Coordinates of N, CA and C in Angstrom, one line a residue:
M13 N 18.5 -2.4 -57.7 CA 17.2 -2.0 -57.1 C 16.4 -3.3 -56.9
K14 N 16.4 -4.2 -57.9 CA 15.6 -5.4 -57.8 C 16.1 -6.3 -56.7
K15 N 17.4 -6.4 -56.5 CA 17.9 -7.2 -55.4 C 17.5 -6.6 -54.0
T16 N 17.5 -5.3 -53.9 CA 17.0 -4.7 -52.6 C 15.6 -5.1 -52.3
I17 N 14.7 -5.0 -53.3 CA 13.3 -5.3 -53.1 C 13.1 -6.7 -52.7
V18 N 13.8 -7.6 -53.3 CA 13.7 -9.1 -53.0 C 14.2 -9.3 -51.6
L19 N 15.3 -8.7 -51.1 CA 15.8 -9.0 -49.8 C 14.8 -8.4 -48.7
I20 N 14.2 -7.3 -49.0 CA 13.2 -6.7 -48.0 C 12.0 -7.7 -47.9
A21 N 11.6 -8.2 -49.0 CA 10.4 -9.0 -49.0 C 10.7 -10.3 -48.2
I22 N 11.9 -10.9 -48.4 CA 12.3 -12.1 -47.7 C 12.4 -11.9 -46.2
V23 N 12.9 -10.7 -45.8 CA 13.0 -10.4 -44.4 C 11.7 -10.1 -43.7
L24 N 10.7 -9.5 -44.4 CA 9.5 -9.1 -43.9 C 8.5 -10.3 -43.7
V25 N 8.6 -11.3 -44.5 CA 7.6 -12.4 -44.5 C 7.6 -13.0 -43.1
P26 N 8.7 -13.4 -42.5 CA 8.6 -14.0 -41.2 C 8.0 -13.2 -40.1
F27 N 8.2 -11.8 -40.2 CA 7.7 -10.9 -39.2 C 6.2 -10.8 -39.4
L28 N 5.7 -10.8 -40.6 CA 4.3 -10.7 -40.9 C 3.6 -12.0 -40.4
T29 N 4.3 -13.1 -40.6 CA 3.7 -14.4 -40.1 C 3.6 -14.4 -38.6
I30 N 4.6 -14.0 -37.9 CA 4.6 -13.9 -36.5 C 3.5 -13.0 -36.0
A31 N 3.3 -11.8 -36.6 CA 2.3 -10.9 -36.2 C 0.9 -11.5 -36.3
Q32 N 0.7 -12.2 -37.4 CA -0.6 -12.8 -37.6 C -0.9 -13.9 -36.6
Q33 N 0.1 -14.5 -36.0 CA -0.1 -15.6 -35.0 C -0.3 -15.1 -33.6
K34 N -0.1 -13.8 -33.4 CA -0.2 -13.2 -32.0 C -1.6 -13.3 -31.6
P35 N -1.9 -13.9 -30.4 CA -3.3 -14.0 -30.0 C -3.9 -12.7 -29.6
T36 N -5.2 -12.6 -29.8 CA -5.9 -11.4 -29.4 C -6.2 -11.4 -27.9
T37 N -6.0 -10.3 -27.2 CA -6.2 -10.2 -25.8 C -7.0 -8.9 -25.5
I38 N -7.6 -8.9 -24.3 CA -8.3 -7.7 -23.8 C -7.7 -7.3 -22.5
K39 N -7.3 -6.0 -22.5 CA -6.6 -5.5 -21.3 C -7.6 -4.5 -20.6
V40 N -7.9 -4.7 -19.3 CA -8.9 -3.9 -18.6 C -8.2 -3.3 -17.3
N41 N -8.4 -2.1 -17.1 CA -8.0 -1.4 -15.8 C -9.2 -1.6 -14.9
A42 N -9.0 -2.2 -13.7 CA -10.0 -2.5 -12.8 C -9.7 -1.8 -11.5
R43 N -10.7 -1.3 -10.8 CA -10.5 -0.6 -9.5 C -11.5 -1.1 -8.5
A44 N -11.0 -1.1 -7.3 CA -11.8 -1.4 -6.1 C -11.7 -0.3 -5.1
F45 N -12.8 0.1 -4.5 CA -12.7 1.3 -3.6 C -12.7 0.7 -2.2
Y46 N -11.7 1.3 -1.4 CA -11.5 0.9 0.0 C -11.7 2.1 0.9
I47 N -12.4 1.9 2.0 CA -12.6 3.0 2.9 C -12.1 2.5 4.3
D48 N -11.1 3.0 4.9 CA -10.6 2.6 6.2 C -11.5 3.2 7.2
D49 N -11.9 2.3 8.1 CA -12.8 2.7 9.2 C -12.1 3.2 10.5
T50 N -10.8 3.1 10.5 CA -10.0 3.6 11.6 C -8.8 4.4 11.1
P51 N -9.0 5.4 10.3 CA -7.9 6.2 9.8 C -7.4 7.2 10.8
E52 N -6.2 7.8 10.5 CA -5.7 8.9 11.2 C -5.7 10.1 10.2
F53 N -5.9 11.3 10.7 CA -5.9 12.5 9.9 C -4.7 13.3 10.3
K54 N -4.1 13.9 9.2 CA -2.9 14.7 9.5 C -3.0 16.0 8.6
A55 N -2.6 17.1 9.3 CA -2.5 18.4 8.6 C -1.2 19.0 8.9
I56 N -0.7 19.7 7.9 CA 0.6 20.5 8.0 C 0.2 21.9 7.7
I57 N 0.6 22.8 8.6 CA 0.4 24.2 8.4 C 1.8 25.0 8.5
S58 N 1.8 26.1 7.7 CA 3.0 26.9 7.8 C 2.7 28.2 8.5
L59 N 3.6 28.7 9.3 CA 3.4 30.0 10.0 C 4.6 30.9 9.7
S60 N 4.2 32.0 9.0 CA 5.3 33.0 8.6 C 4.6 34.3 8.3
N61 N 5.5 35.3 8.1 CA 5.0 36.6 7.7 C 5.2 36.9 6.2
T62 N 5.3 35.8 5.4 CA 5.7 35.9 4.0 C 4.7 36.7 3.3
Y63 N 3.4 36.5 3.5 CA 2.3 37.2 2.8 C 1.8 38.5 3.5
S64 N 2.4 38.9 4.6 CA 1.8 40.0 5.3 C 2.4 41.3 4.8
S65 N 1.5 42.3 4.8 CA 1.9 43.7 4.4 C 2.1 44.6 5.6
L66 N 1.9 44.0 6.8 CA 2.1 44.8 8.0 C 3.6 45.0 8.3
Q67 N 3.9 45.9 9.1 CA 5.3 46.2 9.5 C 5.9 44.9 10.1
S68 N 7.2 44.7 9.8 CA 7.8 43.5 10.3 C 7.9 43.3 11.8
E69 N 7.9 44.4 12.5 CA 8.0 44.3 14.0 C 6.6 43.9 14.6
L70 N 5.6 43.9 13.7 CA 4.2 43.5 14.2 C 4.0 42.0 13.8
T71 N 4.9 41.5 13.0 CA 4.6 40.1 12.5 C 5.9 39.2 12.7
T72 N 6.5 39.4 13.8 CA 7.6 38.5 14.1 C 7.1 37.1 14.4
I73 N 7.9 36.1 14.3 CA 7.5 34.7 14.5 C 6.9 34.5 15.9
D74 N 7.5 35.1 16.9 CA 7.1 35.0 18.3 C 5.6 35.6 18.4
I75 N 5.4 36.7 17.8 CA 4.0 37.3 17.9 C 3.0 36.4 17.2
L76 N 3.4 35.9 16.0 CA 2.5 35.1 15.2 C 2.2 33.8 16.0
K77 N 3.2 33.2 16.6 CA 3.0 32.0 17.4 C 2.0 32.2 18.5
K78 N 2.1 33.4 19.2 CA 1.2 33.7 20.4 C -0.2 33.8 19.9
Q79 N -0.3 34.5 18.7 CA -1.7 34.7 18.2 C -2.3 33.4 17.7
Y80 N -1.5 32.6 17.1 CA -2.0 31.3 16.7 C -2.4 30.4 17.8
R81 N -1.5 30.4 18.8 CA -1.8 29.6 20.0 C -3.1 30.0 20.7
S82 N -3.4 31.3 20.7 CA -4.6 31.8 21.3 C -5.8 31.4 20.5
A83 N -5.7 31.4 19.1 CA -6.7 31.0 18.2 C -7.1 29.5 18.4
L84 N -6.0 28.7 18.5 CA -6.2 27.2 18.7 C -6.9 27.0 20.0
E85 N -6.5 27.6 21.1 CA -7.1 27.4 22.4 C -8.5 27.8 22.5
A86 N -8.8 28.9 21.7 CA -10.2 29.3 21.6 C -11.1 28.3 21.0
K87 N -10.5 27.4 20.2 CA -11.3 26.3 19.5 C -11.2 25.0 20.3
G88 N -10.6 25.1 21.5 CA -10.4 23.9 22.3 C -9.3 23.0 21.9
I89 N -8.3 23.5 21.2 CA -7.2 22.6 20.7 C -6.0 23.0 21.5
S90 N -5.3 22.0 22.1 CA -4.1 22.3 23.0 C -2.9 22.5 22.1
W91 N -2.1 23.5 22.5 CA -0.9 23.8 21.8 C 0.1 22.6 21.7
I92 N 0.0 21.7 22.8 CA 0.9 20.6 22.8 C 0.5 19.5 21.8
D93 N -0.7 19.6 21.2 CA -1.1 18.6 20.2 C -0.4 18.9 18.9
L94 N 0.3 20.0 18.7 CA 1.0 20.3 17.5 C 2.5 19.9 17.6
K95 N 3.0 19.4 16.6 CA 4.5 19.1 16.5 C 5.2 20.0 15.6
E96 N 6.1 20.8 16.1 CA 6.8 21.7 15.3 C 7.9 21.0 14.4
N97 N 8.0 21.4 13.1 CA 8.9 20.8 12.2 C 9.0 19.3 12.4
P98 N 8.0 18.6 12.0 CA 7.9 17.1 12.3 C 8.9 16.3 11.6
N99 N 9.5 16.8 10.5 CA 10.5 16.1 9.8 C 11.9 16.7 9.9
D100 N 12.9 16.2 9.2 CA 14.2 16.7 9.4 C 14.4 18.2 9.0
F101 N 13.6 18.6 7.9 CA 13.7 19.9 7.5 C 12.4 20.7 7.7
G102 N 12.4 22.0 7.7 CA 11.2 22.8 8.0 C 10.9 23.8 6.9
Y103 N 10.5 25.0 7.4 CA 10.1 26.0 6.5 C 11.1 26.5 5.5
E104 N 12.4 26.3 5.8 CA 13.5 26.8 5.0 C 13.5 26.1 3.6
T105 N 12.9 24.9 3.5 CA 12.8 24.1 2.3 C 11.8 24.7 1.3
M106 N 10.9 25.6 1.8 CA 9.8 26.2 1.0 C 10.3 27.3 0.1
N107 N 11.6 27.8 0.4 CA 12.2 28.8 -0.5 C 11.5 30.1 -0.6
Y108 N 10.9 30.6 0.5 CA 10.3 31.9 0.5 C 11.3 33.0 0.9
G109 N 12.4 32.6 1.5 CA 13.4 33.6 1.8 C 13.1 34.4 3.1
K110 N 12.1 33.9 3.9 CA 11.7 34.6 5.1 C 11.6 33.5 6.2
E111 N 11.6 34.1 7.4 CA 11.5 33.2 8.6 C 10.1 32.6 8.7
G112 N 10.1 31.3 9.1 CA 8.8 30.7 9.3 C 9.0 29.3 9.9
T113 N 7.9 28.6 10.2 CA 8.0 27.3 10.8 C 6.8 26.5 10.3
L114 N 6.9 25.2 10.5 CA 5.9 24.2 10.1 C 5.4 23.5 11.4
Y115 N 4.1 23.2 11.4 CA 3.4 22.5 12.5 C 2.6 21.3 11.9
E116 N 2.7 20.2 12.6 CA 1.9 19.0 12.2 C 0.8 18.8 13.3
Y117 N -0.4 18.5 12.8 CA -1.5 18.1 13.8 C -2.1 16.8 13.3
R118 N -2.2 15.9 14.3 CA -2.7 14.5 14.0 C -3.9 14.2 14.9
T119 N -4.9 13.5 14.4 CA -6.0 13.1 15.2 C -6.8 12.0 14.5
T120 N -7.5 11.1 15.2 CA -8.3 10.1 14.6 C -9.7 10.5 14.5
S121 N -10.0 11.7 14.9 CA -11.4 12.2 14.9 C -11.6 13.2 13.7
I122 N -12.7 12.9 12.9 CA -13.0 13.8 11.8 C -13.4 15.1 12.3
E123 N -14.2 15.1 13.4 CA -14.7 16.4 14.0 C -13.6 17.3 14.5
K124 N -12.6 16.7 15.1 CA -11.4 17.4 15.6 C -10.6 18.0 14.4
M125 N -10.5 17.2 13.3 CA -9.7 17.7 12.2 C -10.4 18.9 11.5
I126 N -11.8 18.7 11.4 CA -12.5 19.8 10.8 C -12.4 21.1 11.7
N127 N -12.4 20.9 13.0 CA -12.3 22.0 13.9 C -10.9 22.7 13.8
F128 N -9.9 21.9 13.6 CA -8.5 22.4 13.4 C -8.4 23.2 12.1
L129 N -9.0 22.7 11.0 CA -8.9 23.3 9.7 C -9.6 24.7 9.7
K130 N -10.5 24.9 10.7 CA -11.3 26.1 10.7 C -10.6 27.2 11.5
V131 N -9.5 26.9 12.1 CA -8.7 27.9 12.9 C -8.1 28.9 12.0
K132 N -8.3 30.2 12.2 CA -7.7 31.2 11.4 C -6.9 32.1 12.3
S133 N -5.7 32.5 11.7 CA -4.8 33.4 12.4 C -3.8 34.0 11.4
L134 N -3.3 35.2 11.7 CA -2.4 35.8 10.8 C -1.2 35.0 10.6
G135 N -0.8 34.8 9.4 CA 0.4 34.1 9.0 C 0.3 32.6 8.9
V136 N -0.9 32.1 9.1 CA -1.1 30.7 9.0 C -1.6 30.3 7.6
N137 N -1.0 29.3 7.0 CA -1.4 28.7 5.7 C -1.4 27.2 5.9
I138 N -2.5 26.5 5.4 CA -2.6 25.1 5.5 C -1.9 24.6 4.2
T139 N -0.8 23.8 4.4 CA -0.1 23.3 3.2 C -0.6 21.9 2.8
S140 N -1.1 21.1 3.7 CA -1.7 19.8 3.3 C -2.6 19.2 4.4
Y141 N -3.5 18.4 4.0 CA -4.4 17.7 4.9 C -4.8 16.4 4.3
V142 N -4.4 15.3 5.0 CA -4.6 14.0 4.4 C -5.1 13.0 5.5
S143 N -5.6 11.9 5.0 CA -5.9 10.8 5.8 C -4.8 9.8 5.7
V144 N -4.5 9.1 6.8 CA -3.4 8.1 6.8 C -4.0 6.7 7.1
L145 N -3.9 5.8 6.1 CA -4.5 4.5 6.3 C -3.5 3.4 5.9
T146 N -3.8 2.2 6.3 CA -3.0 1.0 5.9 C -3.9 -0.1 5.4
I147 N -3.4 -0.9 4.5 CA -4.1 -2.1 4.0 C -3.4 -3.4 4.4
D148 N -4.0 -4.3 5.1 CA -3.3 -5.5 5.5 C -3.5 -6.6 4.5
K149 N -2.9 -7.7 4.7 CA -3.0 -8.8 3.7 C -4.4 -9.3 3.4
A150 N -5.2 -9.5 4.4 CA -6.6 -9.9 4.2 C -7.4 -8.9 3.4
E151 N -7.2 -7.6 3.7 CA -7.9 -6.6 2.9 C -7.4 -6.5 1.5
A152 N -6.1 -6.7 1.3 CA -5.5 -6.7 -0.1 C -6.1 -7.8 -0.9
I153 N -6.3 -9.0 -0.3 CA -6.8 -10.2 -1.0 C -8.3 -9.9 -1.5
A154 N -9.0 -9.3 -0.5 CA -10.4 -9.0 -0.8 C -10.5 -7.9 -1.9
L155 N -9.7 -6.9 -1.8 CA -9.7 -5.9 -2.9 C -9.3 -6.4 -4.2
S156 N -8.3 -7.3 -4.2 CA -7.8 -7.8 -5.5 C -8.9 -8.6 -6.1
Q157 N -9.6 -9.5 -5.3 CA -10.7 -10.3 -5.9 C -11.8 -9.4 -6.4
K158 N -12.1 -8.4 -5.7 CA -13.2 -7.4 -6.2 C -12.8 -6.8 -7.5
A159 N -11.5 -6.3 -7.6 CA -11.0 -5.7 -8.8 C -11.0 -6.7 -10.0
I160 N -10.6 -7.9 -9.7 CA -10.5 -8.9 -10.8 C -11.9 -9.2 -11.3
N161 N -12.9 -9.4 -10.4 CA -14.3 -9.6 -10.8 C -14.8 -8.5 -11.6
S162 N -14.5 -7.3 -11.2 CA -15.0 -6.1 -12.0 C -14.3 -6.1 -13.4
A163 N -13.0 -6.5 -13.4 CA -12.3 -6.5 -14.7 C -13.0 -7.6 -15.6
K164 N -13.3 -8.7 -15.0 CA -13.9 -9.8 -15.8 C -15.2 -9.4 -16.5
E165 N -16.1 -8.7 -15.7 CA -17.3 -8.2 -16.2 C -17.2 -7.2 -17.4
S166 N -16.2 -6.3 -17.2 CA -15.9 -5.4 -18.3 C -15.4 -6.1 -19.5
A167 N -14.5 -7.0 -19.3 CA -13.9 -7.7 -20.4 C -14.9 -8.6 -21.2
K168 N -15.9 -9.2 -20.5 CA -16.9 -9.9 -21.1 C -17.7 -9.1 -22.1
T169 N -18.0 -7.9 -21.6 CA -18.8 -6.9 -22.5 C -18.0 -6.6 -23.8
I170 N -16.7 -6.4 -23.6 CA -15.9 -6.1 -24.8 C -15.8 -7.3 -25.7
A171 N -15.6 -8.5 -25.1 CA -15.5 -9.7 -25.9 C -16.8 -9.9 -26.7
A172 N -17.9 -9.7 -26.1 CA -19.2 -9.9 -26.7 C -19.4 -8.9 -27.9
A173 N -18.9 -7.7 -27.7 CA -18.9 -6.7 -28.8 C -18.0 -7.2 -30.0
M174 N -17.0 -8.0 -29.7 CA -16.1 -8.5 -30.7 C -16.6 -9.8 -31.4
G175 N -17.7 -10.3 -30.8 CA -18.3 -11.6 -31.3 C -17.4 -12.7 -30.8
K176 N -16.8 -12.6 -29.6 CA -15.9 -13.6 -29.1 C -16.3 -14.0 -27.7
E177 N -15.8 -15.1 -27.2 CA -15.9 -15.5 -25.8 C -14.7 -15.1 -25.0
L178 N -14.9 -14.8 -23.7 CA -13.8 -14.4 -22.9 C -13.0 -15.6 -22.4
G179 N -11.7 -15.6 -22.5 CA -10.9 -16.7 -22.1 C -10.3 -16.5 -20.7
D180 N -9.2 -17.1 -20.4 CA -8.6 -17.0 -19.1 C -7.7 -15.7 -18.9
I181 N -7.4 -15.5 -17.6 CA -6.5 -14.4 -17.3 C -5.1 -14.7 -17.8
Q182 N -4.5 -13.8 -18.5 CA -3.1 -14.0 -19.0 C -2.1 -13.3 -18.2
E183 N -2.5 -12.2 -17.6 CA -1.5 -11.3 -16.9 C -2.3 -10.4 -15.9
I184 N -1.7 -10.1 -14.8 CA -2.2 -9.1 -13.8 C -1.1 -8.2 -13.4
E185 N -1.3 -6.9 -13.6 CA -0.3 -5.9 -13.2 C -0.8 -5.1 -12.0
D186 N 0.0 -5.1 -11.0 CA -0.3 -4.3 -9.8 C 0.1 -2.9 -10.0
L187 N -0.8 -2.0 -9.8 CA -0.5 -0.5 -10.1 C -0.2 0.2 -8.8
N188 N 1.0 0.0 -8.3 CA 1.5 0.7 -7.2 C 0.7 0.6 -5.9
N189 N 0.0 -0.5 -5.7 CA -0.7 -0.7 -4.4 C 0.3 -1.1 -3.4
R190 N 0.1 -0.5 -2.2 CA 1.1 -0.7 -1.1 C 0.5 -1.5 0.1
L191 N 1.1 -2.6 0.4 CA 0.6 -3.5 1.4 C 1.3 -3.2 2.7
G192 N 0.6 -3.0 3.8 CA 1.2 -2.8 5.1 C 2.0 -1.5 5.3
E193 N 1.8 -0.6 4.4 CA 2.5 0.7 4.5 C 1.5 1.8 4.9
D194 N 2.0 2.9 5.4 CA 1.1 4.1 5.6 C 0.8 4.7 4.2
I195 N -0.4 4.9 3.9 CA -0.9 5.4 2.7 C -1.6 6.8 3.0
E196 N -1.1 7.8 2.3 CA -1.7 9.1 2.6 C -2.6 9.5 1.4
T197 N -3.9 9.8 1.7 CA -4.8 10.2 0.6 C -5.3 11.6 1.0
Y198 N -5.4 12.5 0.0 CA -5.8 13.9 0.3 C -7.3 13.9 0.6
L199 N -7.7 14.8 1.4 CA -9.1 15.0 1.8 C -9.8 15.9 0.8
Y200 N -10.9 15.5 0.3 CA -11.7 16.4 -0.6 C -13.2 16.4 -0.2
H201 N -13.8 17.4 -0.6 CA -15.2 17.6 -0.2 C -16.1 16.6 -0.9
D202 N -15.7 16.1 -2.1 CA -16.6 15.3 -2.9 C -16.3 13.8 -2.8
K203 N -15.6 13.3 -1.8 CA -15.3 11.9 -1.6 C -15.3 11.6 -0.1
P204 N -15.5 10.3 0.3 CA -15.4 9.9 1.7 C -14.0 10.1 2.2
A205 N -14.0 10.4 3.5 CA -12.6 10.4 4.2 C -12.0 9.0 4.2
A206 N -10.7 9.0 4.0 CA -9.9 7.8 4.1 C -10.3 6.8 3.0
Q207 N -10.6 7.3 1.8 CA -10.9 6.4 0.7 C -9.6 6.2 -0.2
Y208 N -9.4 5.0 -0.6 CA -8.3 4.6 -1.4 C -8.8 3.8 -2.6
I209 N -8.2 4.0 -3.7 CA -8.6 3.3 -4.9 C -7.5 2.3 -5.2
Y210 N -7.9 1.0 -5.1 CA -7.0 -0.1 -5.4 C -7.1 -0.5 -6.9
S211 N -6.0 -0.5 -7.6 CA -6.1 -0.6 -9.1 C -5.2 -1.8 -9.6
L212 N -5.8 -2.5 -10.5 CA -5.0 -3.5 -11.2 C -5.3 -3.4 -12.7
N213 N -4.3 -3.8 -13.5 CA -4.5 -4.1 -14.9 C -4.6 -5.6 -15.1
V214 N -5.7 -6.0 -15.8 CA -5.9 -7.5 -16.0 C -6.0 -7.7 -17.5
V215 N -5.2 -8.7 -18.0 CA -5.2 -9.1 -19.4 C -5.9 -10.5 -19.6
F216 N -6.9 -10.5 -20.4 CA -7.6 -11.8 -20.7 C -7.4 -12.2 -22.1
S217 N -7.4 -13.5 -22.3 CA -7.4 -14.1 -23.7 C -8.9 -14.1 -24.2
V218 N -9.0 -14.2 -25.5 CA -10.4 -14.4 -26.1 C -10.4 -15.7 -26.9
K219 N -11.6 -16.3 -27.0 CA -11.7 -17.5 -27.8 C -12.4 -17.2 -29.1

């Protein structure tokens, strides 16, 4: 038993020494808000009789399409502005076990998208509505600088609470920001359209 205790003590001492030498750092999550001034808006709707309690002969896909087309045209939206099954797969991937189809509507106008979302017709369900934006290199640089500056101010406050001075940046972690790609952000009533949150983790040393 004595031998075991001695061996453990000898092994642990180097690790304790290393742990004591590890420098103190402050890690801050920083965000910069970006709003695209030229976004595109996209909505996907499904059309089916899945939730209808009417007789099936009254809710065939052809009948539902005619009713929906009339509802769109009453709002000043052309039927040709919709793209049926915009991707390789359609309504069959939603696993409802009934016949249906998907339509995609795109526009660069907020007013037109709002108008589209207001269209009501039997069998229509809105599955998603997003803004589509891109961030170029110059915008990414500006957003990164803004996020880093924000992180620095937060880290200074934490360092002051520790009775320390803030040191240099030790590490920056990019949190899934996408440069030059189409970015889809959901539309909500409580945030601006086409808003994207650019996020970084920044690690600072302390003195």
